[in-house]
Coordinates of C-alpha atoms and ligand atoms in Angstrom, one line a residue:
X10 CA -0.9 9.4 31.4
X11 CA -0.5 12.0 28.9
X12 CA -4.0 14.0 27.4
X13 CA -4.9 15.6 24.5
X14 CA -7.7 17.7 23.2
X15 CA -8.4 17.8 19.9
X16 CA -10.9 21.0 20.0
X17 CA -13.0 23.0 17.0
X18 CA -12.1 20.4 14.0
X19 CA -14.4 18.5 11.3
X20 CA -14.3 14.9 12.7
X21 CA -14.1 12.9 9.2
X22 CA -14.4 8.7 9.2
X23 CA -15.7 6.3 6.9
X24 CA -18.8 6.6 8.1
X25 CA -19.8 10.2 8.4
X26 CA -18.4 13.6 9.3
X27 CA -19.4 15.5 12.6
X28 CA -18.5 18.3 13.9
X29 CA -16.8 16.8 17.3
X30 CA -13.7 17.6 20.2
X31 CA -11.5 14.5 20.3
X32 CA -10.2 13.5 23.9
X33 CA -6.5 11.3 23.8
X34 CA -6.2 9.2 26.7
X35 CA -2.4 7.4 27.0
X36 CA -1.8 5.5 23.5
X37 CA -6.2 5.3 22.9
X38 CA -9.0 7.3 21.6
X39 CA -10.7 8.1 25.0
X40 CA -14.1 9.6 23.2
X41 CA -15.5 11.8 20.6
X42 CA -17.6 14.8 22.8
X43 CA -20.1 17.5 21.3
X44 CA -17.6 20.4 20.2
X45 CA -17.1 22.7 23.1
X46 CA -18.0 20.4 25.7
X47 CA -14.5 20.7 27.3
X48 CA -13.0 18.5 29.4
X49 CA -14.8 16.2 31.5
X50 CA -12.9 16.5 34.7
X51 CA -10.8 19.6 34.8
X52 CA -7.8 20.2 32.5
X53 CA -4.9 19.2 34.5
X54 CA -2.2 17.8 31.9
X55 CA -4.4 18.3 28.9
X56 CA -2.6 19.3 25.9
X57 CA -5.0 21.3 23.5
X58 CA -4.5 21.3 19.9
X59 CA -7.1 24.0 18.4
X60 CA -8.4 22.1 14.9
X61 CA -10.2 24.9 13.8
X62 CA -10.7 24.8 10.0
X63 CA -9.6 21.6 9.6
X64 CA -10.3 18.3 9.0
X65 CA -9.4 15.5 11.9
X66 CA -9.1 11.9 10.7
X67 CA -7.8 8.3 11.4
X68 CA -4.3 8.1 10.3
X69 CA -3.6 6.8 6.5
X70 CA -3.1 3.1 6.9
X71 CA -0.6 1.9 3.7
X72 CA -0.8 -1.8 3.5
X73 CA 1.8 -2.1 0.3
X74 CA 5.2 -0.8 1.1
X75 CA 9.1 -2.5 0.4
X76 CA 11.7 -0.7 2.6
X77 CA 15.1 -2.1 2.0
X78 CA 13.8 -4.6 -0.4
X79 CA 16.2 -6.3 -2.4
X80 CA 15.5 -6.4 -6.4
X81 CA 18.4 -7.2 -8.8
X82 CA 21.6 -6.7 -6.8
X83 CA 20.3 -3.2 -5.2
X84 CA 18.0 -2.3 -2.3
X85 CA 15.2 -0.2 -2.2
X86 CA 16.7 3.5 -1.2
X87 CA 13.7 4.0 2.1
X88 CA 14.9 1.8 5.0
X89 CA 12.6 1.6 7.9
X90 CA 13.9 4.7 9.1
X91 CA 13.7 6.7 6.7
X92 CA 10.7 5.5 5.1
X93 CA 8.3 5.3 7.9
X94 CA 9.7 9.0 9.1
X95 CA 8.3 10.1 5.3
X96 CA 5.1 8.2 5.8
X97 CA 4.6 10.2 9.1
X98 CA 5.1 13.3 7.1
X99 CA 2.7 12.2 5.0
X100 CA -0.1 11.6 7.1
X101 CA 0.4 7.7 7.3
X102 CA 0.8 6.3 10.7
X103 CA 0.7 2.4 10.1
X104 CA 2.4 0.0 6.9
X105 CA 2.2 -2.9 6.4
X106 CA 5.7 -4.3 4.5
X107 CA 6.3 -7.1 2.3
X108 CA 9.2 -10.0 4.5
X109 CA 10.4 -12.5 1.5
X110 CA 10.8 -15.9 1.9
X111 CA 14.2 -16.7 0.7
X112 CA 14.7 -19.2 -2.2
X113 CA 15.6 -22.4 -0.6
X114 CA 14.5 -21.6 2.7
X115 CA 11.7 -21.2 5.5
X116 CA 8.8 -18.8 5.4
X117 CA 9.5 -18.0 9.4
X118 CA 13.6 -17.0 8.5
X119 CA 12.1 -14.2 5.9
X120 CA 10.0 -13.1 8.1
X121 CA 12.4 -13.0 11.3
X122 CA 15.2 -11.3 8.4
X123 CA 12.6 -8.4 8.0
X124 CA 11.4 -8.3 11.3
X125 CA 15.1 -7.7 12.8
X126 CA 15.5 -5.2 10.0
X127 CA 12.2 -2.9 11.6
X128 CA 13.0 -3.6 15.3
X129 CA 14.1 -0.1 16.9
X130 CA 13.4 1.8 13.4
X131 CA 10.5 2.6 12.9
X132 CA 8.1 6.1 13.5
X133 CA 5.1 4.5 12.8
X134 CA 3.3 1.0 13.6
X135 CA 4.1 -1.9 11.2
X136 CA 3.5 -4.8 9.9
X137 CA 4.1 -7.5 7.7
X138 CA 2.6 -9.9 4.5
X139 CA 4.6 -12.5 3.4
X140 CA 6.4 -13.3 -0.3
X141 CA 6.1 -16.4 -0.9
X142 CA 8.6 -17.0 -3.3
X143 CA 9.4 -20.6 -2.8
X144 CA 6.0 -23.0 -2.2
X145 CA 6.9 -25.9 -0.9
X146 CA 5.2 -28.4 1.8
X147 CA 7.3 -27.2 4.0
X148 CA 6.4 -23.6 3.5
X149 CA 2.2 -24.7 3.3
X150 CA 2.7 -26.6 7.2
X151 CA 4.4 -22.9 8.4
X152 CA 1.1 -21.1 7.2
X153 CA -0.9 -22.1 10.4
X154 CA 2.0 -21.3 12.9
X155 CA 2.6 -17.3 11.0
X156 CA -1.6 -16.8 10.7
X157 CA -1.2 -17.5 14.4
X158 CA 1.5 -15.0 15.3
X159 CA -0.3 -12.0 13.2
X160 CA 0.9 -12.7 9.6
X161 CA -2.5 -13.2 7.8
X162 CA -1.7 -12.5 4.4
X163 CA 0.8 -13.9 2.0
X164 CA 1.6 -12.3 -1.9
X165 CA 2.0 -14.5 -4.9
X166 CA 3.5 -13.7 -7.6
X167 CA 2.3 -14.5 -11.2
X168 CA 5.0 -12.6 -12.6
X169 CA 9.1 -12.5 -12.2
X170 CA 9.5 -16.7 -13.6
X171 CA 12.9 -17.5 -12.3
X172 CA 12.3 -14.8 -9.1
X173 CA 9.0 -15.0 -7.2
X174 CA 6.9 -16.8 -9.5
X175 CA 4.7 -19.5 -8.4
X176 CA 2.7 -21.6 -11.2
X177 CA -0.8 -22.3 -10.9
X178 CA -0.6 -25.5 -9.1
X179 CA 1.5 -23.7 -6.0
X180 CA -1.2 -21.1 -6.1
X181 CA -3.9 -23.3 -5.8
X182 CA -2.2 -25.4 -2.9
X183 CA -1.5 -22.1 -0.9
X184 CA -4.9 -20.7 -1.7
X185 CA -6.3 -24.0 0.0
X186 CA -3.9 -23.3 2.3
X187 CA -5.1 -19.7 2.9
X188 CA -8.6 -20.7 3.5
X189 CA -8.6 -23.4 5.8
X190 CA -5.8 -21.0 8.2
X191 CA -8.1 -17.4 7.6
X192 CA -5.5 -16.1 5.8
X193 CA -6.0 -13.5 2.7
X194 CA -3.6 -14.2 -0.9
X195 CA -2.3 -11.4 -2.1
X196 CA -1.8 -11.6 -6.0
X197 CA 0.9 -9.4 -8.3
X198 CA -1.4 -10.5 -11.3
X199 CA 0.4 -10.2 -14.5
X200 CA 1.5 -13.0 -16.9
X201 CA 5.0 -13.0 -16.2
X202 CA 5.5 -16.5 -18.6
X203 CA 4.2 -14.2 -21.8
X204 CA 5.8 -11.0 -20.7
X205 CA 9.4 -12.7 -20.6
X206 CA 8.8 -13.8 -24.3
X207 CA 7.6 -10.3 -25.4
X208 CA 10.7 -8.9 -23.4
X209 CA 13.3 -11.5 -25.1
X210 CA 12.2 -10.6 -28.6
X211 CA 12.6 -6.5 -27.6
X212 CA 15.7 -7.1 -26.5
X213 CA 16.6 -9.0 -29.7
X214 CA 15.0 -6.7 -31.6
X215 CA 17.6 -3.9 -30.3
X216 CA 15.0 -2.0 -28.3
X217 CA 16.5 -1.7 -25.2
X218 CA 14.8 1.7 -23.7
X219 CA 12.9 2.3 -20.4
X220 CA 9.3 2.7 -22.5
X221 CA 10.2 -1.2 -23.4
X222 CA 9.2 -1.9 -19.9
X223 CA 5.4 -1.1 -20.8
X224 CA 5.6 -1.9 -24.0
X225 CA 6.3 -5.6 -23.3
X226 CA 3.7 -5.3 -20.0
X227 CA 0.4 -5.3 -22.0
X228 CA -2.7 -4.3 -20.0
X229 CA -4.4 -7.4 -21.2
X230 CA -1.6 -9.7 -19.7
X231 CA -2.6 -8.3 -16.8
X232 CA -6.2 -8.5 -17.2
X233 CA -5.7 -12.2 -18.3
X234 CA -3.8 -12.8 -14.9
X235 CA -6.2 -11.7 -12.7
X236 CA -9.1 -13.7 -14.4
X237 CA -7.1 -16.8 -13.8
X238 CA -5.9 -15.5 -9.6
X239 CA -9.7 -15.4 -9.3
X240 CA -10.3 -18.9 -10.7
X241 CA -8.3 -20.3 -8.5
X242 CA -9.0 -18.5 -5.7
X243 CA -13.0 -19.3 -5.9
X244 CA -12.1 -23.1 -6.7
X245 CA -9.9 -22.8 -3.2
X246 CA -13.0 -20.9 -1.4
X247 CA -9.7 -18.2 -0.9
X248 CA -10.4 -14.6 0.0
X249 CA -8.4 -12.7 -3.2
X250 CA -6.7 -9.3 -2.9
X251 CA -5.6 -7.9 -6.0
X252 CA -2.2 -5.6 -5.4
X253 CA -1.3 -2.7 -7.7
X254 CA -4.2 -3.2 -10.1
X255 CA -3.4 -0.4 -13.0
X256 CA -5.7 -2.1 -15.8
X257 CA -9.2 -1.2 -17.0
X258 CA -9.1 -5.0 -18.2
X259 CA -8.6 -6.2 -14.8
X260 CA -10.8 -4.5 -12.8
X261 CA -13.4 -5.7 -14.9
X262 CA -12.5 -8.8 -14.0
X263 CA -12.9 -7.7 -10.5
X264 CA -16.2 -5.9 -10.8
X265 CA -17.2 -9.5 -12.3
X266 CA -16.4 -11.3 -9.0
X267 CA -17.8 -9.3 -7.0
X268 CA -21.0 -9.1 -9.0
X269 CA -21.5 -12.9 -8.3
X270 CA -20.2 -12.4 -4.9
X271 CA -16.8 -13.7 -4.5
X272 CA -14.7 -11.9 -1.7
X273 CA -12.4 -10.4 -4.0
X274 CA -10.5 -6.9 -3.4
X275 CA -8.1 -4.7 -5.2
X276 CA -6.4 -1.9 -4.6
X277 CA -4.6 0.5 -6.8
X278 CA -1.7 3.0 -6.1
X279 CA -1.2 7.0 -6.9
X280 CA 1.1 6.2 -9.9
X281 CA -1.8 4.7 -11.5
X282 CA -4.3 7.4 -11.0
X283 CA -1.8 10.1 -11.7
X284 CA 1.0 9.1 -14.1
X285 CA 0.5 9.0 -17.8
X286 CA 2.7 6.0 -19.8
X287 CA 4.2 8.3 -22.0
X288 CA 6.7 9.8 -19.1
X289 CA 8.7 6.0 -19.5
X290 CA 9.6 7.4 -23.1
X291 CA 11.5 10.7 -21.7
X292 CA 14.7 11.1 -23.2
X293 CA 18.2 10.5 -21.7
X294 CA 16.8 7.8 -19.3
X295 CA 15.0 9.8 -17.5
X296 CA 11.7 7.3 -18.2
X297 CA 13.8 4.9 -15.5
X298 CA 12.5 7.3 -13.1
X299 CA 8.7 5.7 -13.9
X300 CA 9.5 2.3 -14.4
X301 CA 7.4 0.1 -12.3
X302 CA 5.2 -3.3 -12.6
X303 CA 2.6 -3.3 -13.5
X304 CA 3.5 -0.1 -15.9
X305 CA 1.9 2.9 -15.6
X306 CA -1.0 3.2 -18.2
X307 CA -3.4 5.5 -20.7
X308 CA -5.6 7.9 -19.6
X309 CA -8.0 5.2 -20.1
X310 CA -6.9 2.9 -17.7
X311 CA -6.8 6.1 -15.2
X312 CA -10.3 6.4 -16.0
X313 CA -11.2 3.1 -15.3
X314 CA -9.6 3.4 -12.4
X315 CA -10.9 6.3 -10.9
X316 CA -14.2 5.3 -11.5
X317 CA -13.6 2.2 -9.9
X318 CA -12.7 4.3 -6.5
X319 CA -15.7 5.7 -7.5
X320 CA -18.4 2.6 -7.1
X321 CA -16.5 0.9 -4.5
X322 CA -15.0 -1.9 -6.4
X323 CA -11.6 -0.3 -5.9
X324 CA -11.3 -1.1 -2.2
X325 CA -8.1 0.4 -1.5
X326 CA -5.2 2.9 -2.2
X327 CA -2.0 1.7 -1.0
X328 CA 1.2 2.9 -3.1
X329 CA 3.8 -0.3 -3.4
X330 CA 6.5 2.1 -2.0
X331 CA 9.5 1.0 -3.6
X332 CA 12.1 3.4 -4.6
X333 CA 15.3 3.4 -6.1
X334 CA 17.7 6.5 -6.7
X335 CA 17.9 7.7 -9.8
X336 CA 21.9 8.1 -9.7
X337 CA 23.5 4.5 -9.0
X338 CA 20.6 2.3 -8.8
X339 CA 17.5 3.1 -12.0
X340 CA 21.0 3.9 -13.8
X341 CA 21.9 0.1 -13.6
X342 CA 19.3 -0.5 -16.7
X343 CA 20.9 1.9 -19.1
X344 CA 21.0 0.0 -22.1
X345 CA 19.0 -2.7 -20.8
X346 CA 15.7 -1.8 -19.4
X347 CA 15.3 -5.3 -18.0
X348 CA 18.1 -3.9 -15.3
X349 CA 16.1 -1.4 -14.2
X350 CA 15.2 -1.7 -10.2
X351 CA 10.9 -1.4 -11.0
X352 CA 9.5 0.8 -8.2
X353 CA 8.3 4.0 -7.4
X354 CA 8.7 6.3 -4.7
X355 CA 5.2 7.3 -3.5
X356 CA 4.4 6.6 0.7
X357 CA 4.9 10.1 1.6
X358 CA 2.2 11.6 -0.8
X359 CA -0.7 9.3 -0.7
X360 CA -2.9 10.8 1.2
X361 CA -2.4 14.3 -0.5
X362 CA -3.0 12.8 -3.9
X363 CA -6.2 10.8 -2.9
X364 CA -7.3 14.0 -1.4
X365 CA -6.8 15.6 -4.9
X366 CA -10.2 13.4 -5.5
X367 CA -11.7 15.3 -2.7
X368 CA -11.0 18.4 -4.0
X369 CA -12.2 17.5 -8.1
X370 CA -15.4 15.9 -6.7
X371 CA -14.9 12.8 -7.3
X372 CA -14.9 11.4 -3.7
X373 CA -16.2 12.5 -0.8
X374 CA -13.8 13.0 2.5
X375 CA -15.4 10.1 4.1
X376 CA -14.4 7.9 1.3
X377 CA -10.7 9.4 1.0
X378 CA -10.3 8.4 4.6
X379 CA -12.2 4.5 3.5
X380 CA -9.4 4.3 0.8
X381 CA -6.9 5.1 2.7
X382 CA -7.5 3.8 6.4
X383 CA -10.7 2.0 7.3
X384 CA -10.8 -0.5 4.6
X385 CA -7.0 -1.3 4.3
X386 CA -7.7 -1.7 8.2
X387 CA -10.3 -3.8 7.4
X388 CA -9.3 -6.2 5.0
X389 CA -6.3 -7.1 7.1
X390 CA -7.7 -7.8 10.4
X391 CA -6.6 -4.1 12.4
X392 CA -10.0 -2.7 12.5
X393 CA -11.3 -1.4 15.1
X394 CA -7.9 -1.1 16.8
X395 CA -6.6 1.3 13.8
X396 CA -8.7 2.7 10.8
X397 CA -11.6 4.4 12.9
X398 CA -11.8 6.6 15.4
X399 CA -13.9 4.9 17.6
X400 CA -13.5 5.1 21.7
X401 CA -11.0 2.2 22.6
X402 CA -9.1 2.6 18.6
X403 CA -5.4 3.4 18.6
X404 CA -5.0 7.1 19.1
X405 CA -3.3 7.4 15.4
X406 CA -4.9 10.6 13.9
X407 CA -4.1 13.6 11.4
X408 CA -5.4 17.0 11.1
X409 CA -5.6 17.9 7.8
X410 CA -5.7 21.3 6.0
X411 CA -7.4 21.5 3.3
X412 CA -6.9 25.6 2.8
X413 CA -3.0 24.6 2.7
X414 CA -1.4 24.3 -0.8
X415 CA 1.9 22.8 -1.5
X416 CA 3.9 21.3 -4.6
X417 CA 5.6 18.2 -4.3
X418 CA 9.0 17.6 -5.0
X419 CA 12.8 15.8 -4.7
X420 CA 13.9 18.9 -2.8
X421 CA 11.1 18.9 -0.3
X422 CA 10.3 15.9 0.3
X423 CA 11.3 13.4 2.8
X424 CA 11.8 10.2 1.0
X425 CA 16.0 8.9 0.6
X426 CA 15.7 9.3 -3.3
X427 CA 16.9 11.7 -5.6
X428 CA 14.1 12.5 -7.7
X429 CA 10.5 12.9 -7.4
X430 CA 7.5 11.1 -9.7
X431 CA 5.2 13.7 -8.8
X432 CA 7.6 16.7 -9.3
X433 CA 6.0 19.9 -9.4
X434 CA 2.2 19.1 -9.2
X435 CA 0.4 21.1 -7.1
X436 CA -1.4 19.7 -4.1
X437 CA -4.8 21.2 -2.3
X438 CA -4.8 20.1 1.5
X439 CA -1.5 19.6 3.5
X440 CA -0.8 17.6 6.4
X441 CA -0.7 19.9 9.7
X442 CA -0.4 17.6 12.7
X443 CA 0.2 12.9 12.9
X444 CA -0.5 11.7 16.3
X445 CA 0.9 7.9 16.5
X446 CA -0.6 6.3 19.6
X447 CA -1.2 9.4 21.6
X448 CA 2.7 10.6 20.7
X449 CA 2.5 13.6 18.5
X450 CA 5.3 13.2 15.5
X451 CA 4.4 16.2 13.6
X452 CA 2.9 19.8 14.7
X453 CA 3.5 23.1 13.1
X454 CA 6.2 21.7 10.3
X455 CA 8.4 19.9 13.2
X456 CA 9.0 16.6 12.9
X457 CA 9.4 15.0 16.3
X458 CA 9.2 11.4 16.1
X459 CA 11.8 8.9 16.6
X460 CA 12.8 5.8 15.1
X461 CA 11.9 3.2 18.1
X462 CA 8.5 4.6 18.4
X463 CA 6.8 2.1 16.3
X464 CA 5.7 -1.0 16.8
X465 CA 5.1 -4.4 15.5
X466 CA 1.5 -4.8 14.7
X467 CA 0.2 -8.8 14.8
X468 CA -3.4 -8.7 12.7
X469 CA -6.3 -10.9 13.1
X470 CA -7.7 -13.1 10.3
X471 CA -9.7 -12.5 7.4
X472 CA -13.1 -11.0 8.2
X473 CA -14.4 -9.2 5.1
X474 CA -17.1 -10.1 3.3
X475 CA -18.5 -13.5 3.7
X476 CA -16.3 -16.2 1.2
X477 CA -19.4 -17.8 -0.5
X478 CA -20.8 -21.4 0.1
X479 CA -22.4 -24.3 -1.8
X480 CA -21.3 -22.2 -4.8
X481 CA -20.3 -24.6 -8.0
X482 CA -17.0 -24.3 -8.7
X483 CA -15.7 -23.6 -5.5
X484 CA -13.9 -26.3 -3.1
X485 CA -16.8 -25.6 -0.5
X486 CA -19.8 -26.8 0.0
Ligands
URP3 O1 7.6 -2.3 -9.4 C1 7.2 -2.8 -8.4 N1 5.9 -2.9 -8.1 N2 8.1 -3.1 -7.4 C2 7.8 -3.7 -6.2 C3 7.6 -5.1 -6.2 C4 6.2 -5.5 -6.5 O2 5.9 -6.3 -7.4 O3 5.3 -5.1 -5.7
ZN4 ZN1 3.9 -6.8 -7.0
ZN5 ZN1 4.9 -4.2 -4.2

């Protein structure tokens, strides 16, 4: 069994930072001992890794990611390869991916298309939701059997009529669903029935730019979305994750149902902390490069937002990973913004940008590694086995630096796409060392991970915060 010492660092986890040697047994954390203690019996086979200066923490869990997704006749650029040997880079050591149920057919044959499609290529752990894109009876009796075999959580869509869509009534039967199986709905909460109007009269109108992708994506379509996904979802007695939040409106929404104690959680993404709406008006296409739904926003939404990270009713930063090249694929909207593939590069960086929070005093380190590990863990049921460091947790950690500077780019980073979003802006703290279950994939700016390291992670139920009882307006009593 291979051993590692992690000696000198800052031990950093959701709930405190201590100054602590960590021992690597095999694929597990074997304990946390007193810095300098050494090891307990001898040193035979021990590999040490000095973490002097630097910061030692669980590795990033991203629970929103789209390799190889199809949208609009192209795939995502990342496939699992490629993407999960970025997240590495980036300090991320577990996703979990969207699998789509096809149109027309089963629930279990989307989720076996995407599981066939990770098998053997992934660096990191994985796992998946589910897109429902097709509710049906059929689809509600498959629920129990996927909860079952690790799929706990399943994304509606209140946007994309014609594509993923689901109307109210399908909501409400799969949120039913969702509660009586411990399963979690995930929500894309934007009005997609009003948005298609607003985007038919732009188009008739002759305004055919990328910036017309925000433009017909109000922040109060979205706000108005998510009011009605958390109707429904207390009426069903339904834990409620909100994905890629990016509206003031809607997190107040949120911060409401929580303040009368619905379970309720959101997370938001990078692009909406960092990324100002006016970059989708650049000229000669190049606001393509941004386009993503929900848009990017105003400052004010990014203040919202971060102040939302702030009192906790932000619970997570994931990034919706979804990129598309530049050249070939955003190109296919020139002229028609509707034909732009929406997604944004971003798996690689998000642990450097939420760090950025560290380093402006906005956060603290223990809640940049709650954002980005320990409650994504959490929420969907890998905790304690990833998202901590406790004796017994998988042995997925970084060392961080955060005396290390670095810019971002297209030429340095390791996504497939040509372009960056974050091009250029300067980042305090770099990644130094990603241990996936005891196997070291990155030391010293060598990347030695492989593509069949990763595996398939099956998650428990739902066990957040309490769904509440006896509550009128809910389905439980
Ligand atoms: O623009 C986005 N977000 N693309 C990925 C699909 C989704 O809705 O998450
Ligand atoms: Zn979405
Ligand atoms: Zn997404």
């Amino acid at each position: 069994m291979s051993r590692i010492l992690i000696e000198h660092g800052t031990v950093v986890t959701a709930s405190g930072t201590v100054a602590a040697d960590v021992l690597v047994e095999g694929e597990k954390i074997a304990a946390l001992l007193q810095e300098g203690t050494g090891y307990p019996s001898g040193g035979e086979g021990l590999d040490r890794i000095d973490a002097t200066g630097k910061l030692v923490v669980p590795g990033g869990i991203d629970v929103h990611t789209h390799m190889e997704m199809p949208f609009g006749g192209s795939f995502s650029s990342d496939t699992f390869a490629t993407g999960t040997e970025a997240a590495a880079w980036g300090g991320t050591t577990t996703i979990v991916d969207f699998a789509i149920q096809p149109r027309g057919g089963s629930a279990r044959q989307g989720l076996e298309t995407w599981m066939s499609r990770a098998e053997g290529q992934c660096a990191i752990d994985y796992g998946f939701h589910l897109i429902l894109s097709d509710v049906t009876d059929e689809v509600l009796e498959e629920m129990q059997g996927l909860v079952r075999d690790g799929i706990t959580s399943y994304k509606l869509f209140m946007a994309y009529p014609g594509v993923f869509y689901s109307d109210d009534g399908q909501i409400l039967r799969v949120m039913q669903t969702a509660a009586a199986c411990g399963a979690t709905v995930m929500m894309h909460a934007e009005n997609g029935i009003a948005i298609d109007v607003l985007v038919r009269q732009a188009l008739e109108a002759g305004q055919r730019d990328p910036r017309m992708h925000g433009e017909t994506r109000p922040s109060a379509l979205e706000g108005e979305a998510t009011h009605r996904a958390i109707i429904l979802a207390q009426v069903a007695g339904c834990p409620l994750y909100i994905v890629h939040l990016s509206a003031a409106e809607a997190l107040a929404e949120v911060v409401q149902a929580r303040d009368r104690g619905q379970a309720v959680s959101a997370e938001t993404c990078p692009q909406y902390l960092f990324l100002d709406e006016s970059l989708m008006a650049e000229p000669d296409f190049e606001g393509a490069k941004y386009v993503c739904s929900p848009p990017i926003r105003a400052e004010a939404h990014r203040r919202a937002l971060w102040q939302g990270i702030q009192t906790g009713d932000l619970s997570v930063v994931a990034t919706d990973h979804c990129p598309f090249c530049f050249k070939g694929q955003k190109e296919l909207g020139r002229g028609d913004f509707t034909k732009i593939p929406n997604g944004l590069p971003v798996v690689e960086h998000r642990m450097d940008l939420i760090y950025q929070g560290v380093v402006s005093g906005r956060i603290t380190p223990e809640r940049w590694v709650e954002l980005t590990s320990t409650a994504p863990a959490r929420l969907f049921g890998m905790y304690p086995q990833k998202g901590t460091l406790l004796p017994g947790a998988d042995a997925d950690l970084v060392i961080y630096d955060p005396s290390r500077s670095h810019d971002l780019g297209a030429a340095t980073h390791h996504m497939a796409v040509d372009y960056s979003v974050f091009e250029g802006l300067s980042i305090t703290g770099a990644v130094d060392t990603v241990i996936s279950r005891g196997t070291v994939l990155l030391s010293n700016g060598v990347y030695r991970g492989h593509p069949n390291h990763g595996r398939f992670v099956p998650r428990n139920r739902y066990s957040g915060p309490a769904i509440p009882t006896g509550v009128p307006g809910t389905g439980r009593s």
